[in-house]
Amino acid sequence: MKRPYQLSLLAFMFLALSAFTFKTDPAPTLKERIIELSKKVEPKVIEWRHHIHQNPELSNREFKTAAYIAAHLKGLGIEVQEGVAKTGVVGILKGGKPGPVMGLRADIDGLPVKERVDLPWASKAIGEYQGAEVPVMHACGHDTHVAILMGVAEVLSQVKADLKGTIKFIFQPAEEGAPAGEEGGADLMVKEGVLEGMDAIFGLHINAQTEVGQVKYRPEGIMAAVNSFEIKIKGKQTHGSTPWTGIDPIVTAAQIINNVQTIVSRSMPLTTQAAVVSFGKIEAGVRSNIIPEEATLVGTIRTLDADMRERLFERLRTIVKNTAESNEAEATLYIDKGYPITYNDPQLTAKMADTFVDVVGAQNVTPNMNAITGAEDFSFFQEKIPGLYFFIGGAPKGVDAEKQAPHHTPDFYVDDAGMITGINLLSRMVVDYPEVTISKK
């Protein structure tokens, strides 16, 4: 017969062994799972990026790119809409819990640029632009945007039971502008109802002049509105030896160019925001001794303030009209619709500020970057619903980021290592937005 103290000792040992045997670590949080899943998907994202980079397609012609994206989304069990705004793809993932509808956007088109970067996956693609055969390159990083969003779709599809709300993965064509005579891009997506029922939208852009791992953003205007303009000047053709017998549209054009330069320097409140007016094309004449009948000027306008934009248009109209009349010429001015200001909703931006810091660390976040006079048609989404647009670094670590080749050039390059930041941030936007919408109202 066992003694009582022996029974007590055995019971104690059993309890201790049980506690040791059955002790488990707490289950990882949703945020921790996203970090791990992002790491796992990163090698795939790099492969996808290389494939897309090797096979770029121009605006409204992204047929193979769209098919590649759609096949991936369908493989994840995500509902897919194809042929949106001509060649766009939209994936819809419904979370397991009620919540808002959130959009994540990536642009998918390439540019008519010949690649000079020595890469095993460099582009050799050829396309058609304005009736001419041209080389095609992802010279602005859209290949990384597509791969990042494909990665985010894979990550979120694996945790959908714990997600609040619905996510729309918006793969948008023609960000660089639809071909002449065609509609396209974000504007057409809006017209076709992509934003219906959506509460907020998020987008990113990789940047060749920002180091990998860094993030930059700002509230309100982050990228400029853009408008192209064309001025047609009609004079009277005559022999170059007797200019007084005609009306010279070239001299008129020169005076218009000079006078327009005073709009920004003398008519814009530049302590409010920057503004730019540039001429990019002059066309007139056929030979040295003929004063032609017509001249054409083409240029671009960049503004970061809606009131300044309208004031600039007004001054441009006045200067063109009056300068032409002072030379007895006629002038017509056409200003296109362009893109609006890429405007980060201040409340949304403030609500998501902690997400940037939590994901990459405060030392890697620039929350009040200088605005950029480049333009983005993501702005059409932001005209309709609150949106947040930000930049992630693509310059390799250890190089002088500011000396890296600019976007839209043959030597443009961004490092694969920059994409993990985008995967983590967009995934976390989806997780954090429903929470901050409730807690920070």
Short mmCIF file of C-alpha atoms in Angstrom, two decimals:
data_model
loop_
_atom_site.label_atom_id
_atom_site.label_comp_id
_atom_site.label_asym_id
_atom_site.label_seq_id
_atom_site.Cartn_x
_atom_site.Cartn_y
_atom_site.Cartn_z
CA MET A 1 0.00 0.00 0.00
CA LYS A 2 1.40 3.41 -1.02
CA ARG A 3 1.81 6.00 1.61
CA PRO A 4 -0.04 9.35 1.40
CA TYR A 5 3.10 11.38 0.76
CA GLN A 6 3.94 9.08 -2.15
CA LEU A 7 0.52 9.72 -3.67
CA SER A 8 0.98 13.46 -3.26
CA LEU A 9 4.38 13.31 -4.94
CA LEU A 10 2.98 11.34 -7.85
CA ALA A 11 0.09 13.78 -8.25
CA PHE A 12 2.49 16.72 -8.22
CA MET A 13 4.69 15.11 -10.87
CA PHE A 14 1.65 14.36 -13.03
CA LEU A 15 0.41 17.94 -12.82
CA ALA A 16 3.87 19.34 -13.57
CA LEU A 17 4.29 17.02 -16.54
CA SER A 18 0.82 17.92 -17.80
CA ALA A 19 1.57 21.61 -17.56
CA PHE A 20 4.82 21.13 -19.46
CA THR A 21 3.27 18.88 -22.06
CA PHE A 22 0.17 20.96 -22.80
CA LYS A 23 1.67 24.45 -22.58
CA THR A 24 1.38 26.18 -25.95
CA ASP A 25 2.42 29.54 -27.31
CA PRO A 26 -0.38 32.00 -27.99
CA ALA A 27 -1.74 31.95 -31.52
CA PRO A 28 -0.14 34.57 -33.80
CA THR A 29 -2.17 37.71 -34.34
CA LEU A 30 -3.58 38.59 -37.74
CA LYS A 31 -0.89 41.23 -38.18
CA GLU A 32 1.85 38.71 -37.37
CA ARG A 33 0.36 36.21 -39.81
CA ILE A 34 0.39 38.84 -42.56
CA ILE A 35 4.09 39.51 -41.98
CA GLU A 36 4.90 35.81 -42.26
CA LEU A 37 2.69 35.29 -45.30
CA SER A 38 4.26 38.32 -46.99
CA LYS A 39 7.73 36.83 -46.49
CA LYS A 40 6.58 33.54 -47.98
CA VAL A 41 5.02 35.12 -51.05
CA GLU A 42 7.94 37.50 -51.76
CA PRO A 43 9.89 35.05 -53.99
CA LYS A 44 6.76 34.55 -56.11
CA VAL A 45 6.23 38.32 -56.33
CA ILE A 46 9.76 38.72 -57.66
CA GLU A 47 9.14 36.04 -60.31
CA TRP A 48 5.88 37.70 -61.32
CA ARG A 49 7.60 41.07 -61.56
CA HIS A 50 10.32 39.69 -63.85
CA HIS A 51 7.74 38.07 -66.14
CA ILE A 52 5.66 41.25 -66.37
CA HIS A 53 8.77 43.37 -66.91
CA GLN A 54 9.83 41.17 -69.83
CA ASN A 55 6.37 41.39 -71.38
CA PRO A 56 5.17 45.01 -71.13
CA GLU A 57 2.17 46.28 -73.05
CA LEU A 58 1.06 49.80 -73.88
CA SER A 59 -2.07 51.55 -72.60
CA ASN A 60 -5.40 49.91 -73.49
CA ARG A 61 -3.44 47.04 -75.06
CA GLU A 62 -2.56 45.12 -71.87
CA PHE A 63 -4.27 41.91 -73.02
CA LYS A 64 -1.65 39.36 -71.94
CA THR A 65 -0.96 41.23 -68.71
CA ALA A 66 -4.67 41.19 -67.85
CA ALA A 67 -4.95 37.47 -68.59
CA TYR A 68 -1.91 36.78 -66.38
CA ILE A 69 -3.46 38.70 -63.50
CA ALA A 70 -6.92 37.15 -63.91
CA ALA A 71 -5.52 33.61 -63.92
CA HIS A 72 -3.70 34.29 -60.66
CA LEU A 73 -6.76 35.73 -58.93
CA LYS A 74 -9.00 32.88 -60.11
CA GLY A 75 -6.45 30.42 -58.76
CA LEU A 76 -6.88 32.01 -55.34
CA GLY A 77 -10.65 31.56 -55.47
CA ILE A 78 -11.23 35.29 -55.81
CA GLU A 79 -14.21 36.56 -57.83
CA VAL A 80 -12.85 38.15 -61.01
CA GLN A 81 -14.23 40.79 -63.38
CA GLU A 82 -12.41 41.12 -66.70
CA GLY A 83 -12.56 43.67 -69.51
CA VAL A 84 -13.14 46.53 -67.08
CA ALA A 85 -12.29 49.86 -68.75
CA LYS A 86 -11.22 47.83 -71.81
CA THR A 87 -8.37 45.73 -70.36
CA GLY A 88 -8.67 46.16 -66.60
CA VAL A 89 -9.15 43.39 -64.05
CA VAL A 90 -10.99 43.64 -60.73
CA GLY A 91 -10.81 40.94 -58.07
CA ILE A 92 -13.33 40.85 -55.22
CA LEU A 93 -12.51 39.16 -51.90
CA LYS A 94 -15.18 39.08 -49.19
CA GLY A 95 -13.86 38.86 -45.65
CA GLY A 96 -15.41 36.65 -43.03
CA LYS A 97 -16.64 39.56 -40.94
CA PRO A 98 -18.78 42.61 -41.77
CA GLY A 99 -16.99 45.85 -42.57
CA PRO A 100 -16.27 48.48 -45.21
CA VAL A 101 -15.49 48.03 -48.89
CA MET A 102 -11.86 48.91 -49.59
CA GLY A 103 -10.05 49.32 -52.92
CA LEU A 104 -6.41 48.53 -53.64
CA ARG A 105 -5.16 49.76 -56.99
CA ALA A 106 -2.21 48.91 -59.26
CA ASP A 107 -1.59 50.37 -62.72
CA ILE A 108 -0.55 47.85 -65.38
CA ASP A 109 0.61 49.62 -68.57
CA GLY A 110 4.11 50.18 -69.95
CA LEU A 111 5.65 53.03 -71.93
CA PRO A 112 7.11 53.53 -75.44
CA VAL A 113 10.70 53.51 -74.13
CA LYS A 114 13.66 51.33 -75.19
CA GLU A 115 15.29 49.66 -72.19
CA ARG A 116 19.05 50.10 -71.67
CA VAL A 117 19.34 48.40 -68.29
CA ASP A 118 21.45 45.22 -68.45
CA LEU A 119 19.09 42.69 -66.87
CA PRO A 120 18.46 39.03 -67.69
CA TRP A 121 14.76 39.93 -67.67
CA ALA A 122 15.05 43.17 -69.65
CA SER A 123 12.28 44.02 -72.08
CA LYS A 124 12.68 43.35 -75.78
CA ALA A 125 9.00 43.99 -76.49
CA ILE A 126 7.69 45.98 -79.46
CA GLY A 127 4.34 47.75 -79.69
CA GLU A 128 2.49 50.36 -81.70
CA TYR A 129 2.26 53.96 -80.54
CA GLN A 130 0.66 56.76 -82.58
CA GLY A 131 0.85 54.64 -85.71
CA ALA A 132 4.56 53.81 -85.34
CA GLU A 133 6.34 50.66 -84.18
CA VAL A 134 8.10 51.37 -80.89
CA PRO A 135 10.01 49.54 -78.17
CA VAL A 136 8.04 49.05 -74.94
CA MET A 137 9.35 49.08 -71.37
CA HIS A 138 8.00 49.24 -67.84
CA ALA A 139 9.89 52.49 -67.31
CA CYS A 140 7.79 53.70 -64.38
CA GLY A 141 7.56 50.68 -62.10
CA HIS A 142 4.07 49.49 -62.98
CA ASP A 143 5.44 45.95 -63.25
CA THR A 144 6.26 46.09 -59.53
CA HIS A 145 2.83 47.53 -58.71
CA VAL A 146 1.12 44.60 -60.45
CA ALA A 147 3.32 42.02 -58.75
CA ILE A 148 2.84 43.65 -55.34
CA LEU A 149 -0.95 43.62 -55.64
CA MET A 150 -0.93 40.03 -56.87
CA GLY A 151 1.07 39.21 -53.73
CA VAL A 152 -1.35 41.12 -51.50
CA ALA A 153 -4.24 39.17 -53.04
CA GLU A 154 -2.50 35.90 -52.19
CA VAL A 155 -1.75 37.00 -48.62
CA LEU A 156 -5.26 38.26 -47.89
CA SER A 157 -6.96 35.28 -49.50
CA GLN A 158 -5.27 33.10 -46.87
CA VAL A 159 -6.66 35.11 -43.94
CA LYS A 160 -10.04 36.09 -45.42
CA ALA A 161 -11.99 34.49 -42.55
CA ASP A 162 -10.50 37.06 -40.19
CA LEU A 163 -10.86 40.09 -42.46
CA LYS A 164 -13.51 42.73 -41.87
CA GLY A 165 -15.23 43.92 -45.00
CA THR A 166 -14.64 43.44 -48.71
CA ILE A 167 -11.51 44.11 -50.73
CA LYS A 168 -11.47 45.09 -54.40
CA PHE A 169 -8.16 44.47 -56.16
CA ILE A 170 -8.18 47.01 -58.97
CA PHE A 171 -5.69 46.36 -61.78
CA GLN A 172 -6.06 49.50 -63.85
CA PRO A 173 -4.99 49.95 -67.48
CA ALA A 174 -3.89 53.10 -69.28
CA GLU A 175 -2.55 55.14 -66.38
CA GLU A 176 -0.09 56.69 -68.82
CA GLY A 177 -2.99 57.87 -70.95
CA ALA A 178 -5.24 56.17 -73.47
CA PRO A 179 -4.30 56.27 -77.18
CA ALA A 180 -5.61 59.22 -79.17
CA GLY A 181 -9.35 59.00 -79.70
CA GLU A 182 -9.88 56.40 -76.97
CA GLU A 183 -11.08 56.52 -73.38
CA GLY A 184 -9.26 54.66 -70.66
CA GLY A 185 -7.63 54.57 -67.27
CA ALA A 186 -9.07 55.45 -63.88
CA ASP A 187 -11.56 57.90 -65.39
CA LEU A 188 -13.19 55.15 -67.44
CA MET A 189 -13.13 52.76 -64.48
CA VAL A 190 -15.05 55.32 -62.46
CA LYS A 191 -17.59 55.72 -65.27
CA GLU A 192 -18.06 51.95 -65.37
CA GLY A 193 -18.89 51.85 -61.65
CA VAL A 194 -15.77 50.34 -60.09
CA LEU A 195 -16.13 52.58 -57.02
CA GLU A 196 -19.80 51.81 -56.35
CA GLY A 197 -20.25 51.01 -52.66
CA MET A 198 -16.57 51.56 -51.91
CA ASP A 199 -15.60 53.45 -48.75
CA ALA A 200 -11.90 54.16 -49.35
CA ILE A 201 -9.14 53.38 -51.83
CA PHE A 202 -5.39 52.95 -51.42
CA GLY A 203 -2.61 53.09 -54.00
CA LEU A 204 1.17 53.18 -54.06
CA HIS A 205 4.00 54.06 -56.41
CA ILE A 206 7.53 52.73 -56.24
CA ASN A 207 10.15 55.46 -56.55
CA ALA A 208 13.62 55.14 -58.04
CA GLN A 209 14.94 58.12 -56.06
CA THR A 210 13.91 56.72 -52.65
CA GLU A 211 15.86 53.98 -50.87
CA VAL A 212 14.36 50.52 -50.43
CA GLY A 213 12.41 50.29 -47.16
CA GLN A 214 11.53 53.98 -47.04
CA VAL A 215 7.97 55.32 -47.29
CA LYS A 216 6.87 58.86 -48.17
CA TYR A 217 3.46 60.50 -48.20
CA ARG A 218 1.66 63.73 -47.38
CA PRO A 219 -1.91 64.84 -46.69
CA GLU A 220 -3.82 66.83 -49.32
CA GLY A 221 -2.13 67.46 -52.70
CA ILE A 222 0.69 64.95 -53.26
CA MET A 223 0.86 65.05 -57.08
CA ALA A 224 -0.16 67.77 -59.47
CA ALA A 225 -3.14 68.11 -61.74
CA VAL A 226 -2.02 67.94 -65.36
CA ASN A 227 -3.51 69.53 -68.44
CA SER A 228 -2.13 69.52 -71.96
CA PHE A 229 -2.85 72.52 -74.15
CA GLU A 230 -2.56 73.35 -77.82
CA ILE A 231 -2.42 76.83 -79.37
CA LYS A 232 -3.07 77.22 -83.09
CA ILE A 233 -2.04 80.56 -84.55
CA LYS A 234 -3.26 81.67 -87.96
CA GLY A 235 -1.42 84.42 -89.81
CA LYS A 236 -1.00 85.26 -93.49
CA GLN A 237 1.58 83.48 -95.62
CA THR A 238 4.06 85.55 -97.60
CA HIS A 239 7.61 85.63 -98.94
CA GLY A 240 10.29 85.88 -96.27
CA SER A 241 11.84 88.86 -98.06
CA THR A 242 8.67 90.98 -97.60
CA PRO A 243 7.29 90.20 -94.13
CA TRP A 244 5.18 93.38 -94.14
CA THR A 245 2.94 91.83 -96.77
CA GLY A 246 1.90 89.01 -94.45
CA ILE A 247 1.11 88.24 -90.78
CA ASP A 248 3.84 86.24 -89.09
CA PRO A 249 2.52 83.38 -86.87
CA ILE A 250 6.07 82.45 -85.81
CA VAL A 251 6.80 85.86 -84.29
CA THR A 252 3.36 85.72 -82.66
CA ALA A 253 4.17 82.28 -81.26
CA ALA A 254 7.45 83.54 -79.82
CA GLN A 255 5.70 86.42 -78.09
CA ILE A 256 3.02 84.10 -76.69
CA ILE A 257 5.72 81.80 -75.29
CA ASN A 258 7.50 84.69 -73.59
CA ASN A 259 4.30 86.23 -72.23
CA VAL A 260 3.02 82.91 -70.87
CA GLN A 261 6.16 82.60 -68.76
CA THR A 262 4.91 85.52 -66.66
CA ILE A 263 1.78 83.64 -65.57
CA VAL A 264 3.52 81.63 -62.87
CA SER A 265 6.07 84.26 -61.90
CA ARG A 266 3.62 87.18 -61.75
CA SER A 267 0.07 85.84 -61.38
CA MET A 268 0.29 82.76 -59.13
CA PRO A 269 0.45 82.91 -55.30
CA LEU A 270 3.48 80.61 -55.12
CA THR A 271 3.57 80.61 -51.33
CA THR A 272 0.34 78.57 -51.58
CA GLN A 273 1.51 75.89 -54.02
CA ALA A 274 3.80 75.36 -56.97
CA ALA A 275 2.64 75.66 -60.57
CA VAL A 276 4.31 74.94 -63.89
CA VAL A 277 3.63 75.89 -67.51
CA SER A 278 5.96 74.37 -70.11
CA PHE A 279 6.00 74.33 -73.90
CA GLY A 280 7.09 71.01 -75.38
CA LYS A 281 6.49 71.41 -79.09
CA ILE A 282 6.60 74.16 -81.75
CA GLU A 283 5.55 73.40 -85.31
CA ALA A 284 5.59 75.90 -88.19
CA GLY A 285 6.89 76.47 -91.68
CA VAL A 286 8.50 74.41 -94.45
CA ARG A 287 11.54 76.44 -95.62
CA SER A 288 13.70 79.43 -94.81
CA ASN A 289 12.19 82.02 -97.15
CA ILE A 290 8.49 81.43 -96.56
CA ILE A 291 6.61 82.95 -93.65
CA PRO A 292 3.96 80.28 -93.07
CA GLU A 293 0.25 80.74 -92.58
CA GLU A 294 0.04 78.75 -89.33
CA ALA A 295 2.03 77.81 -86.23
CA THR A 296 1.15 75.34 -83.48
CA LEU A 297 2.35 75.30 -79.88
CA VAL A 298 1.85 72.37 -77.50
CA GLY A 299 2.52 72.38 -73.77
CA THR A 300 1.67 71.15 -70.30
CA ILE A 301 0.23 72.76 -67.17
CA ARG A 302 0.87 71.40 -63.64
CA THR A 303 -0.99 72.71 -60.59
CA LEU A 304 -1.47 71.63 -56.98
CA ASP A 305 -4.34 73.93 -56.05
CA ALA A 306 -7.76 73.95 -57.73
CA ASP A 307 -8.23 77.73 -57.52
CA MET A 308 -4.75 78.35 -58.92
CA ARG A 309 -5.53 75.96 -61.74
CA GLU A 310 -8.59 77.96 -62.81
CA ARG A 311 -6.71 81.26 -62.47
CA LEU A 312 -3.89 79.91 -64.64
CA PHE A 313 -6.36 78.82 -67.33
CA GLU A 314 -7.93 82.28 -67.30
CA ARG A 315 -4.58 84.06 -67.67
CA LEU A 316 -3.49 81.69 -70.45
CA ARG A 317 -6.66 82.41 -72.43
CA THR A 318 -6.21 86.16 -72.02
CA ILE A 319 -2.54 86.17 -73.02
CA VAL A 320 -3.07 83.97 -76.08
CA LYS A 321 -6.00 86.05 -77.34
CA ASN A 322 -4.49 89.48 -76.72
CA THR A 323 -0.98 88.64 -77.95
CA ALA A 324 -2.36 87.26 -81.19
CA GLU A 325 -4.59 90.30 -81.71
CA SER A 326 -1.66 92.65 -81.13
CA ASN A 327 0.03 91.00 -84.12
CA GLU A 328 -3.16 90.96 -86.23
CA ALA A 329 -3.16 87.17 -86.03
CA GLU A 330 -5.85 84.77 -84.85
CA ALA A 331 -5.26 82.19 -82.13
CA THR A 332 -7.33 79.36 -80.70
CA LEU A 333 -6.55 77.64 -77.41
CA TYR A 334 -7.57 74.10 -76.48
CA ILE A 335 -7.02 72.77 -72.93
CA ASP A 336 -7.75 69.10 -72.39
CA LYS A 337 -9.57 67.56 -69.40
CA GLY A 338 -6.33 66.19 -68.01
CA TYR A 339 -5.96 64.59 -64.58
CA PRO A 340 -7.10 66.21 -61.33
CA ILE A 341 -4.87 66.79 -58.31
CA THR A 342 -3.85 63.57 -56.57
CA TYR A 343 -5.37 64.56 -53.25
CA ASN A 344 -4.90 62.51 -50.09
CA ASP A 345 -7.97 62.85 -47.90
CA PRO A 346 -6.62 64.50 -44.70
CA GLN A 347 -8.78 62.46 -42.32
CA LEU A 348 -7.99 59.17 -44.00
CA THR A 349 -4.29 60.03 -44.10
CA ALA A 350 -4.26 60.86 -40.39
CA LYS A 351 -6.10 57.65 -39.52
CA MET A 352 -3.57 55.50 -41.38
CA ALA A 353 -0.44 57.30 -40.09
CA ASP A 354 0.15 54.71 -37.35
CA THR A 355 0.07 51.90 -39.93
CA PHE A 356 3.07 53.34 -41.78
CA VAL A 357 5.06 53.60 -38.57
CA ASP A 358 4.03 50.18 -37.29
CA VAL A 359 4.98 48.43 -40.54
CA VAL A 360 8.31 50.08 -41.43
CA GLY A 361 9.33 52.04 -38.33
CA ALA A 362 9.18 55.79 -37.70
CA GLN A 363 12.77 56.24 -38.90
CA ASN A 364 11.74 55.02 -42.36
CA VAL A 365 8.66 57.22 -42.79
CA THR A 366 8.53 60.73 -44.26
CA PRO A 367 4.97 61.89 -43.47
CA ASN A 368 5.19 65.37 -45.04
CA MET A 369 7.12 64.87 -48.26
CA ASN A 370 7.27 67.67 -50.80
CA ALA A 371 4.54 67.54 -53.42
CA ILE A 372 5.46 66.28 -56.89
CA THR A 373 4.57 68.10 -60.10
CA GLY A 374 4.15 64.79 -61.90
CA ALA A 375 0.55 63.59 -62.24
CA GLU A 376 -1.43 60.41 -61.54
CA ASP A 377 -4.86 59.35 -62.72
CA PHE A 378 -5.44 57.72 -59.31
CA SER A 379 -6.79 61.24 -58.74
CA PHE A 380 -10.04 60.31 -60.53
CA PHE A 381 -10.74 57.77 -57.78
CA GLN A 382 -9.94 60.36 -55.11
CA GLU A 383 -12.42 62.82 -56.64
CA LYS A 384 -15.23 60.39 -55.74
CA ILE A 385 -14.17 58.72 -52.46
CA PRO A 386 -11.47 59.20 -49.81
CA GLY A 387 -8.15 57.93 -51.09
CA LEU A 388 -4.57 57.61 -49.86
CA TYR A 389 -1.62 57.48 -52.25
CA PHE A 390 1.95 56.96 -51.08
CA PHE A 391 5.47 56.18 -52.30
CA ILE A 392 7.75 53.28 -51.43
CA GLY A 393 11.48 53.11 -52.06
CA GLY A 394 12.97 51.29 -55.03
CA ALA A 395 16.57 52.49 -55.04
CA PRO A 396 19.02 49.74 -53.98
CA LYS A 397 20.47 50.19 -50.52
CA GLY A 398 23.96 51.67 -50.47
CA VAL A 399 23.60 53.76 -53.64
CA ASP A 400 22.97 57.48 -53.96
CA ALA A 401 19.21 57.38 -54.51
CA GLU A 402 19.05 60.90 -55.91
CA LYS A 403 21.45 59.95 -58.72
CA GLN A 404 19.36 57.02 -59.93
CA ALA A 405 17.87 57.30 -63.41
CA PRO A 406 14.50 59.09 -63.47
CA HIS A 407 11.21 57.43 -64.28
CA HIS A 408 10.21 57.29 -67.96
CA THR A 409 13.85 56.92 -69.11
CA PRO A 410 15.71 53.99 -70.75
CA ASP A 411 17.93 53.52 -67.66
CA PHE A 412 15.12 53.44 -65.10
CA TYR A 413 15.54 50.67 -62.54
CA VAL A 414 14.01 49.71 -59.19
CA ASP A 415 15.17 46.91 -56.91
CA ASP A 416 13.08 43.79 -56.30
CA ALA A 417 13.81 44.25 -52.58
CA GLY A 418 11.49 47.26 -52.47
CA MET A 419 8.33 45.26 -53.12
CA ILE A 420 8.00 43.59 -49.70
CA THR A 421 7.29 47.02 -48.20
CA GLY A 422 4.35 47.42 -50.56
CA ILE A 423 2.98 43.96 -49.82
CA ASN A 424 3.08 44.57 -46.07
CA LEU A 425 1.61 48.07 -46.24
CA LEU A 426 -1.32 47.35 -48.56
CA SER A 427 -2.19 44.21 -46.60
CA ARG A 428 -2.13 46.13 -43.35
CA MET A 429 -4.23 48.97 -44.78
CA VAL A 430 -7.00 46.42 -45.26
CA VAL A 431 -6.66 45.13 -41.70
CA ASP A 432 -6.26 48.51 -40.00
CA TYR A 433 -8.75 50.67 -41.91
CA PRO A 434 -11.90 49.05 -40.43
CA GLU A 435 -10.44 49.47 -36.93
CA VAL A 436 -9.39 53.13 -37.24
CA THR A 437 -12.64 54.03 -38.96
CA ILE A 438 -14.44 53.03 -35.78
CA SER A 439 -11.91 54.18 -33.18
CA LYS A 440 -10.90 57.51 -34.73
CA LYS A 441 -14.24 58.88 -35.91
#
